[in-house]
PDB file of C-alpha atoms in Angstrom:
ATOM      1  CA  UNK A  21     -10.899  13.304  -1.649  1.00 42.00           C
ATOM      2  CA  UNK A  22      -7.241  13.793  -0.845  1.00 41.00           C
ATOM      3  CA  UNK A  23      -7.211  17.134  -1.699  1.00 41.00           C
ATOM      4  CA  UNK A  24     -10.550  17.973   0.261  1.00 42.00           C
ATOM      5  CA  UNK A  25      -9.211  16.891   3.572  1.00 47.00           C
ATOM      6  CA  UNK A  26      -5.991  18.790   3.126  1.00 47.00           C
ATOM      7  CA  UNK A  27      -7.704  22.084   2.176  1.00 44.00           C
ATOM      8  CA  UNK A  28     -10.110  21.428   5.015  1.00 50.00           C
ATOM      9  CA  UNK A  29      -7.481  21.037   7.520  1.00 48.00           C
ATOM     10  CA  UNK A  30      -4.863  23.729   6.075  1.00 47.00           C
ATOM     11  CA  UNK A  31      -7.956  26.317   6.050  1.00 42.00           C
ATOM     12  CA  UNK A  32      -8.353  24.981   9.942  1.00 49.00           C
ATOM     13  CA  UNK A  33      -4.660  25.932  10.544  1.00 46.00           C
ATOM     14  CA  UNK A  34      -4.746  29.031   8.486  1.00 44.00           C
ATOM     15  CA  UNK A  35      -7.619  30.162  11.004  1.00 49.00           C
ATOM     16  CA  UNK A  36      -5.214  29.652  13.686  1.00 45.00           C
ATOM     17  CA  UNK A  37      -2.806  31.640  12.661  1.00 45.00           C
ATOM     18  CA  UNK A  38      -0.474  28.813  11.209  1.00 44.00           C
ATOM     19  CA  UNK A  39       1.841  29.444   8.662  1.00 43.00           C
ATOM     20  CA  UNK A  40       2.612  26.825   5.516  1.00 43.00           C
ATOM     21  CA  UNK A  41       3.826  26.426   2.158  1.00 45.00           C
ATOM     22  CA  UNK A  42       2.232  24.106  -0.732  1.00 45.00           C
ATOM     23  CA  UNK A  43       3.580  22.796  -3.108  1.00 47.00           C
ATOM     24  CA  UNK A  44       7.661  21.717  -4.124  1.00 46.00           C
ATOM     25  CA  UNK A  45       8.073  21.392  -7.834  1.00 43.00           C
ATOM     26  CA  UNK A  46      11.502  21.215  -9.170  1.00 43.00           C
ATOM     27  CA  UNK A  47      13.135  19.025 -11.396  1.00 50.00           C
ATOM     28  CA  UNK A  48      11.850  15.440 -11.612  1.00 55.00           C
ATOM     29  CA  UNK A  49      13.158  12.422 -11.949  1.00 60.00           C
ATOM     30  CA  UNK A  50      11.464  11.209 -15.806  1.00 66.00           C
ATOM     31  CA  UNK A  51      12.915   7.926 -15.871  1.00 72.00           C
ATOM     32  CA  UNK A  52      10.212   4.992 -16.629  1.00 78.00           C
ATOM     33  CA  UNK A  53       9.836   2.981 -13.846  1.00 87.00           C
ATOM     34  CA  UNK A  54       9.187  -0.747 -14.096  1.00 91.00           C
ATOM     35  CA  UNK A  55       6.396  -2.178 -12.794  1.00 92.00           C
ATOM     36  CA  UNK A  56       8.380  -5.478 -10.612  1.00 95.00           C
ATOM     37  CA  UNK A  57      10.029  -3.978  -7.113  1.00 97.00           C
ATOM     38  CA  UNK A  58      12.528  -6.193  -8.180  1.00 96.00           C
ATOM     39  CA  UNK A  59      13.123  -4.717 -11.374  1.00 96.00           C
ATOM     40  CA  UNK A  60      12.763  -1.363  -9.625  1.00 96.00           C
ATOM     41  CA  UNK A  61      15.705  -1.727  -7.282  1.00 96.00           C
ATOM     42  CA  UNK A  62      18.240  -2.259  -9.702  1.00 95.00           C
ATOM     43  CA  UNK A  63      16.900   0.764 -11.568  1.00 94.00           C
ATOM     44  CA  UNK A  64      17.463   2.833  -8.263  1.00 95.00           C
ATOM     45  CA  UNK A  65      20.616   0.979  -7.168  1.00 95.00           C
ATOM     46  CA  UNK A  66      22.642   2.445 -10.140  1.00 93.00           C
ATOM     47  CA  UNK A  67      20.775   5.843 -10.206  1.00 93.00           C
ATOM     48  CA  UNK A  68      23.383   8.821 -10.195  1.00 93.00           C
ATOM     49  CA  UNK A  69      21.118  11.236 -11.233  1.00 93.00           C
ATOM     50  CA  UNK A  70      21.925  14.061  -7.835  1.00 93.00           C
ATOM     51  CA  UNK A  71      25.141  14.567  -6.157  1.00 94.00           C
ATOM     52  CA  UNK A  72      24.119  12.133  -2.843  1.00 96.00           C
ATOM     53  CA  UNK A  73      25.314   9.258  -5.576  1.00 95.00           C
ATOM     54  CA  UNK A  74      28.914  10.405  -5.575  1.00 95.00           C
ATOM     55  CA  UNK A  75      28.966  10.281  -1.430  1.00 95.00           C
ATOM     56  CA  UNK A  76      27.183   7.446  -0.891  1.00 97.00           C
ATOM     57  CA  UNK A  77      28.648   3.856   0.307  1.00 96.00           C
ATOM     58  CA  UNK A  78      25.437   1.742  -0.248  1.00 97.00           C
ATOM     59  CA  UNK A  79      21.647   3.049  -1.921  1.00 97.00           C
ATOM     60  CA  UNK A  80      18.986   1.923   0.637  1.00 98.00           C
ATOM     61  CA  UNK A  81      16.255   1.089  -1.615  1.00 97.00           C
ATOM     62  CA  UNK A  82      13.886  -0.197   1.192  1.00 97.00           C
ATOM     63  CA  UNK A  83      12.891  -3.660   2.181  1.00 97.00           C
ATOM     64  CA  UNK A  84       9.899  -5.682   4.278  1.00 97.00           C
ATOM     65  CA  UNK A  85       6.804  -7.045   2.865  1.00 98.00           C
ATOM     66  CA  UNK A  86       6.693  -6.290  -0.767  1.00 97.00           C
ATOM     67  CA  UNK A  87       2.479  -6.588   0.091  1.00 97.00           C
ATOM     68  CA  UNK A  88       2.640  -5.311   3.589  1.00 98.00           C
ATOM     69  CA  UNK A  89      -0.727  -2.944   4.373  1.00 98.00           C
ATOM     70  CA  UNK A  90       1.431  -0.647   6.312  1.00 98.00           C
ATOM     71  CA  UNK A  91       4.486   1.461   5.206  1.00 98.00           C
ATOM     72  CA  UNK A  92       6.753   3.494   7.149  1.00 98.00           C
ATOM     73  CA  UNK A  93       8.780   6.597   5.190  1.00 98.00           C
ATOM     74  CA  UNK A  94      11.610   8.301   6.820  1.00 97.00           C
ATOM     75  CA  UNK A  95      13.817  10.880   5.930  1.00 96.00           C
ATOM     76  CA  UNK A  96      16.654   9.024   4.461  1.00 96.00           C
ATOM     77  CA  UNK A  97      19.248   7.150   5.361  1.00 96.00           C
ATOM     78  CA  UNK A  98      21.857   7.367   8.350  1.00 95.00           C
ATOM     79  CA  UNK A  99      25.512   6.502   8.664  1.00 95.00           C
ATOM     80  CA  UNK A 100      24.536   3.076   9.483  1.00 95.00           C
ATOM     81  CA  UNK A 101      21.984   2.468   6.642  1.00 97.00           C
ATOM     82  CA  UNK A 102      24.434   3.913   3.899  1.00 97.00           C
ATOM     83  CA  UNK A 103      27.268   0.830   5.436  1.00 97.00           C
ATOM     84  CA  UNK A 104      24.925  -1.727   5.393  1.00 97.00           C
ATOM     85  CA  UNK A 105      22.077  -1.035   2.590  1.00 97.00           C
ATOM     86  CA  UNK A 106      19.364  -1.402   5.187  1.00 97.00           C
ATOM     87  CA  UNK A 107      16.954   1.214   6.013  1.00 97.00           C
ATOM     88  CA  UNK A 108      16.113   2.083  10.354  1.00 97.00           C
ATOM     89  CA  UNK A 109      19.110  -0.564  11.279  1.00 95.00           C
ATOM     90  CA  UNK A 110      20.950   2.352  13.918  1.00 92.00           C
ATOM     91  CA  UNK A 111      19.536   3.642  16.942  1.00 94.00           C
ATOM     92  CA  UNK A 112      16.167   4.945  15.839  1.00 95.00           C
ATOM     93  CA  UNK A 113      15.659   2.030  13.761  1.00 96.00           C
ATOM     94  CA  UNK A 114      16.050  -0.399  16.592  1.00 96.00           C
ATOM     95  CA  UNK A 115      13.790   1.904  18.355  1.00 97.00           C
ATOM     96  CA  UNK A 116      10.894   1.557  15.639  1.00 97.00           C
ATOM     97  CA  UNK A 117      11.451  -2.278  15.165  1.00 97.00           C
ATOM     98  CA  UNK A 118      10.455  -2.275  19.475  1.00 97.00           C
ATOM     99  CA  UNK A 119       7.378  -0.562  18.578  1.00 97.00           C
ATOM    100  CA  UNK A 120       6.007  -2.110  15.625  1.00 98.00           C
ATOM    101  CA  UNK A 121       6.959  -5.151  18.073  1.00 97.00           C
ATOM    102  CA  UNK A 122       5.158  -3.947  21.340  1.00 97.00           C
ATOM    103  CA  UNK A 123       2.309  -1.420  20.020  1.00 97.00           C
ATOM    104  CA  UNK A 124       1.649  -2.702  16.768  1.00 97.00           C
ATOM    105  CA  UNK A 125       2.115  -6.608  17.669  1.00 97.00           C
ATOM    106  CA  UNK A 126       3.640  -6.889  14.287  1.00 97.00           C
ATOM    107  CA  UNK A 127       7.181  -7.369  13.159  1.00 97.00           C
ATOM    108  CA  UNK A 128       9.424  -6.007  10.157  1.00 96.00           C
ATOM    109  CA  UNK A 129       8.675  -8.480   8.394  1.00 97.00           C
ATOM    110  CA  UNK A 130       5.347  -7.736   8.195  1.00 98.00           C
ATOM    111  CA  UNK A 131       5.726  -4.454   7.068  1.00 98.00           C
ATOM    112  CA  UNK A 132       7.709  -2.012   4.183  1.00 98.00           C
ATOM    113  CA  UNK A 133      10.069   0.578   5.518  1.00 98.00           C
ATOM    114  CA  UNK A 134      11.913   3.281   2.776  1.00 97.00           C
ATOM    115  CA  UNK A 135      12.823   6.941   2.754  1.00 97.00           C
ATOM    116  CA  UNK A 136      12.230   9.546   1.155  1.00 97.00           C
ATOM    117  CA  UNK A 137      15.734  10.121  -0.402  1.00 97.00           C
ATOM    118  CA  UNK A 138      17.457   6.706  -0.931  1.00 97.00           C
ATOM    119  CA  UNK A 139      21.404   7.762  -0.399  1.00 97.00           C
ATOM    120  CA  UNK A 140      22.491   9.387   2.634  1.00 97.00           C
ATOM    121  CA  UNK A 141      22.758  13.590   2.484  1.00 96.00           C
ATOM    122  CA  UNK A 142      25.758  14.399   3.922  1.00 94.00           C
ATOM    123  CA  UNK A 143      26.138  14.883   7.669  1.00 92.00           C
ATOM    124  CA  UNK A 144      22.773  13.509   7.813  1.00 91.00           C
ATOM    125  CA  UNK A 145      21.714  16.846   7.048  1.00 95.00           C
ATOM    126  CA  UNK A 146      18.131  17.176   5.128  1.00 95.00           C
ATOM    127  CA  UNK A 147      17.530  16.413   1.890  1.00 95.00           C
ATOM    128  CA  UNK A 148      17.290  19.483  -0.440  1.00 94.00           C
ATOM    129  CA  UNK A 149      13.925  20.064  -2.483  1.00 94.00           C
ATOM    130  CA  UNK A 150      16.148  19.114  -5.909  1.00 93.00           C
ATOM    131  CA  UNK A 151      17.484  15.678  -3.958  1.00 95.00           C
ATOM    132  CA  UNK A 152      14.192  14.817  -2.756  1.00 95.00           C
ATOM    133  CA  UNK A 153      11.626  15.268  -5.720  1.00 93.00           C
ATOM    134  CA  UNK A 154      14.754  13.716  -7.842  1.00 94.00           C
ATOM    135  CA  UNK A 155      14.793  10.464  -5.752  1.00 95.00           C
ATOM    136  CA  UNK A 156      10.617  10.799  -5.211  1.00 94.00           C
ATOM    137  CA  UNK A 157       9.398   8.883  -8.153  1.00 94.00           C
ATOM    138  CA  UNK A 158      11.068   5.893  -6.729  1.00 96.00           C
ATOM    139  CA  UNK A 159       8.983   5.865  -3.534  1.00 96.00           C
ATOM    140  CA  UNK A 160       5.890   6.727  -5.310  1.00 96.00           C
ATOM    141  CA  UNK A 161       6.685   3.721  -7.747  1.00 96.00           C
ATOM    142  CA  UNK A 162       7.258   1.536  -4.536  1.00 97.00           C
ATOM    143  CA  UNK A 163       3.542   2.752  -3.387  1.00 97.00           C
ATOM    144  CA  UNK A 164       2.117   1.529  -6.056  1.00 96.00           C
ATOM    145  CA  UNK A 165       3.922  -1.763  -6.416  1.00 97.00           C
ATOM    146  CA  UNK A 166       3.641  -2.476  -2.475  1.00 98.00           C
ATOM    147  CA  UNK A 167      -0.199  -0.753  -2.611  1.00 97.00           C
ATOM    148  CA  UNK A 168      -0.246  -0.604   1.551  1.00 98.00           C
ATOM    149  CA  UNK A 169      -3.845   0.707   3.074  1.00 97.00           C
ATOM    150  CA  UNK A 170      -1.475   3.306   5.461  1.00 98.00           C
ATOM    151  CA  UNK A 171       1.306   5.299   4.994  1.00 98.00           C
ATOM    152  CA  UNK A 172       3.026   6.599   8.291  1.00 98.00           C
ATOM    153  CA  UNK A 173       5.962   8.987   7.716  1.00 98.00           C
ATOM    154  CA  UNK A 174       8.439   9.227  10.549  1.00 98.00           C
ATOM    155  CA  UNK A 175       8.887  13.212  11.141  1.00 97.00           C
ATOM    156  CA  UNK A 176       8.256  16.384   8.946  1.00 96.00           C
ATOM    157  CA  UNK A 177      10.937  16.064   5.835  1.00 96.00           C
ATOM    158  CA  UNK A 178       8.639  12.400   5.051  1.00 97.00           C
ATOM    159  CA  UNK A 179       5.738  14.450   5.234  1.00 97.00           C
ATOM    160  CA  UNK A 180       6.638  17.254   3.611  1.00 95.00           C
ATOM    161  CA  UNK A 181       7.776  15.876   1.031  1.00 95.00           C
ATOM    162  CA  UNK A 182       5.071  13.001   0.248  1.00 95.00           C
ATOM    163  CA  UNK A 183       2.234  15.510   0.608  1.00 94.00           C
ATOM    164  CA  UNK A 184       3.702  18.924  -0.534  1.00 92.00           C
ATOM    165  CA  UNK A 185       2.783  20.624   2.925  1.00 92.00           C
ATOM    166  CA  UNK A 186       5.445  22.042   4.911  1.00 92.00           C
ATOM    167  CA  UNK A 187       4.341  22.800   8.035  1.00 93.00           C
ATOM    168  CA  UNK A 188       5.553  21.370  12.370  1.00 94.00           C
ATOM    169  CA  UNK A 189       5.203  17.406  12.755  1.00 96.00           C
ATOM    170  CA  UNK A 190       3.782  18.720  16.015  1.00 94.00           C
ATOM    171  CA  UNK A 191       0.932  20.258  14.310  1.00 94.00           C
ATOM    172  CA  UNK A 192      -0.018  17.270  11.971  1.00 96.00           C
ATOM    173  CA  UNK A 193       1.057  14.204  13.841  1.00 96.00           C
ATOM    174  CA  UNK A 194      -2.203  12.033  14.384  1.00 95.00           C
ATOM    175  CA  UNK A 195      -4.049  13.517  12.020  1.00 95.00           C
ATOM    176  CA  UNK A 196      -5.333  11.690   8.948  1.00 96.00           C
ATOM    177  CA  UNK A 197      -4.610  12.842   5.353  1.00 96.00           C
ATOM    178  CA  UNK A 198      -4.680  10.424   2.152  1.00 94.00           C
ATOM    179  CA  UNK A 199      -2.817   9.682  -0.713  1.00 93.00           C
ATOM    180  CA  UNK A 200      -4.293   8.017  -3.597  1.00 91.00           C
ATOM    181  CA  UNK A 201      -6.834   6.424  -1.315  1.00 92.00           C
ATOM    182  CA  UNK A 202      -4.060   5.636   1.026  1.00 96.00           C
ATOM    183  CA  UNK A 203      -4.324   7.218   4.372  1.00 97.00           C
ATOM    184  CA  UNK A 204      -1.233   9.053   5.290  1.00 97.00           C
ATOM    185  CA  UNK A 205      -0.405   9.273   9.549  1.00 97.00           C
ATOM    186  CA  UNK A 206       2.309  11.535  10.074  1.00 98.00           C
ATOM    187  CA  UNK A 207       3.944  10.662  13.811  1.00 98.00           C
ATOM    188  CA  UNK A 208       7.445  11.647  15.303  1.00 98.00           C
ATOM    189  CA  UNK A 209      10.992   9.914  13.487  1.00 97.00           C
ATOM    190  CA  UNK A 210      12.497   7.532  16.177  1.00 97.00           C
ATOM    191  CA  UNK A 211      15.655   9.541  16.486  1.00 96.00           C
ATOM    192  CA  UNK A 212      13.230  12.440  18.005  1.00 97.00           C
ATOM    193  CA  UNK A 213      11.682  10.359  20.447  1.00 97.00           C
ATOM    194  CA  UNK A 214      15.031   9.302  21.531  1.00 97.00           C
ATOM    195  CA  UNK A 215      16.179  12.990  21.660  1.00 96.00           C
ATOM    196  CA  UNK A 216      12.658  13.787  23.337  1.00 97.00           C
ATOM    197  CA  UNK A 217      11.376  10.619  25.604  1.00 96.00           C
ATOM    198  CA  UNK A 218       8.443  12.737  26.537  1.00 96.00           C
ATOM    199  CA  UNK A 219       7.142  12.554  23.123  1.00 97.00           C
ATOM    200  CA  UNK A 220       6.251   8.659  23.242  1.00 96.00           C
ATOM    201  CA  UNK A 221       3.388   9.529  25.275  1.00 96.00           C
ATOM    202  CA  UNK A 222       1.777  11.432  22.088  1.00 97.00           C
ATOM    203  CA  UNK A 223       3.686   8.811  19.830  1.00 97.00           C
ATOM    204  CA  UNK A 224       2.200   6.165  21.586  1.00 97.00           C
ATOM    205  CA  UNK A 225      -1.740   7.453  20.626  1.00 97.00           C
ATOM    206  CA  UNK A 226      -0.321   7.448  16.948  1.00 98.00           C
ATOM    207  CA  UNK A 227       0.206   4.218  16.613  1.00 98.00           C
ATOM    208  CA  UNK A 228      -2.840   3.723  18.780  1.00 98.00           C
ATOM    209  CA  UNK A 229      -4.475   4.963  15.921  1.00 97.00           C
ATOM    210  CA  UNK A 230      -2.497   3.105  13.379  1.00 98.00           C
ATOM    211  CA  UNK A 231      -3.105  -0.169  14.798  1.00 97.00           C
ATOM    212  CA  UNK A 232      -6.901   0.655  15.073  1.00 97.00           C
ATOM    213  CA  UNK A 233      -7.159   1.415  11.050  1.00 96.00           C
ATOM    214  CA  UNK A 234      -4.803  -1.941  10.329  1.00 92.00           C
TER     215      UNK A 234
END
């Protein structure tokens, strides 16, 4: 089913003269992962398997409801994240904390919020295709541990890199996809909308939507 909807809609871009690229295999993180969230924290919290392990000050493994029906996935984490070991705790997060507040009449606690990569890149620049699909298996583990109904990822680098489909959050934000039976929003990162306040408009109808599938 997953893969039906993304051909249908990548054939719909194709048509319109869109560009993208499918598909990132690299190396792969092979470690067994345990089956406890618990369990699989300490597993990532002493993981040096890339280089972002020998700059990092804290790993942000994630936290929020370990059964919460919605997760958030960012990019990684920030300068503020990597001191304190929290994930969307800086600017952006307090940004997204207000609108799961206001829009979503939830809080935090309620739901799960990781990245993508869990040490900070460098300059806050974006994770490379080796750092990301090495630090992947983690969030995929934490999927299926936390099993949430929706998946929204903050920005293009979540999205590309969750669903192999590198193509303008402008183009995909709103739409639908699914992973495993999960549906998968894609919807600006907080740190655009603060860069762009003209974007919460659209934002807004994303989580719109969100809340309507909760």
């Amino acid at each position: 089913m997953k893969n039906l909807i993304k051909l249908k809609y990548l054939y719909k871009l194709k048509e319109s003269g869109e560009q993208y690229f499918e598909g990132f295999s690299s190396k792969e993180n092979k470690l067994p992962m345990p089956d406890e969230l618990e369990e699989l924290k300490k597993t990532c919290l002493n993981c040096t398997l890339c280089d972002l392990s020998k700059t990092r000050t804290n790993v942000v493994f994630g936290e929020g409801n370990p059964k919460a029906k919605l997760m958030f996935i960012g990019e990684g984490p920030g300068a503020e994240e990597d001191k304190t070991g929290r994930p969307f705790v800086g600017r952006a997060g307090k940004l997204l904390t207000k609108i799961i507040l206001n829009v979503l009449d939830m809080t935090r606690e309620d739901v799960y919020i990781g990245n993508i990569v869990k040490c900070r890149p460098p300059n806050n620049r974006v994770p490379s295709i080796e750092e990301a699909q090495t630090c992947k298996p983690y969030l995929l583990k934490q999927i299926d541990i936390i099993n949430p109904k929706i998946l929204v990822c903050l920005g293009k680098t979540a999205f590309m890199y969750l669903m192999d489909i590198d193509l303008p959050i402008s183009r995909v934000r709103g739409q639908i996809f699914e992973y495993k039976e999960k549906k998968v929003i894609p919807t600006f990162h907080p740190s655009y909308l603060l860069r762009n306040p003209s974007a919460k408009k659209e934002a807004y109808k994303d989580f719109l939507l969100i809340k309507s599938l909760l």
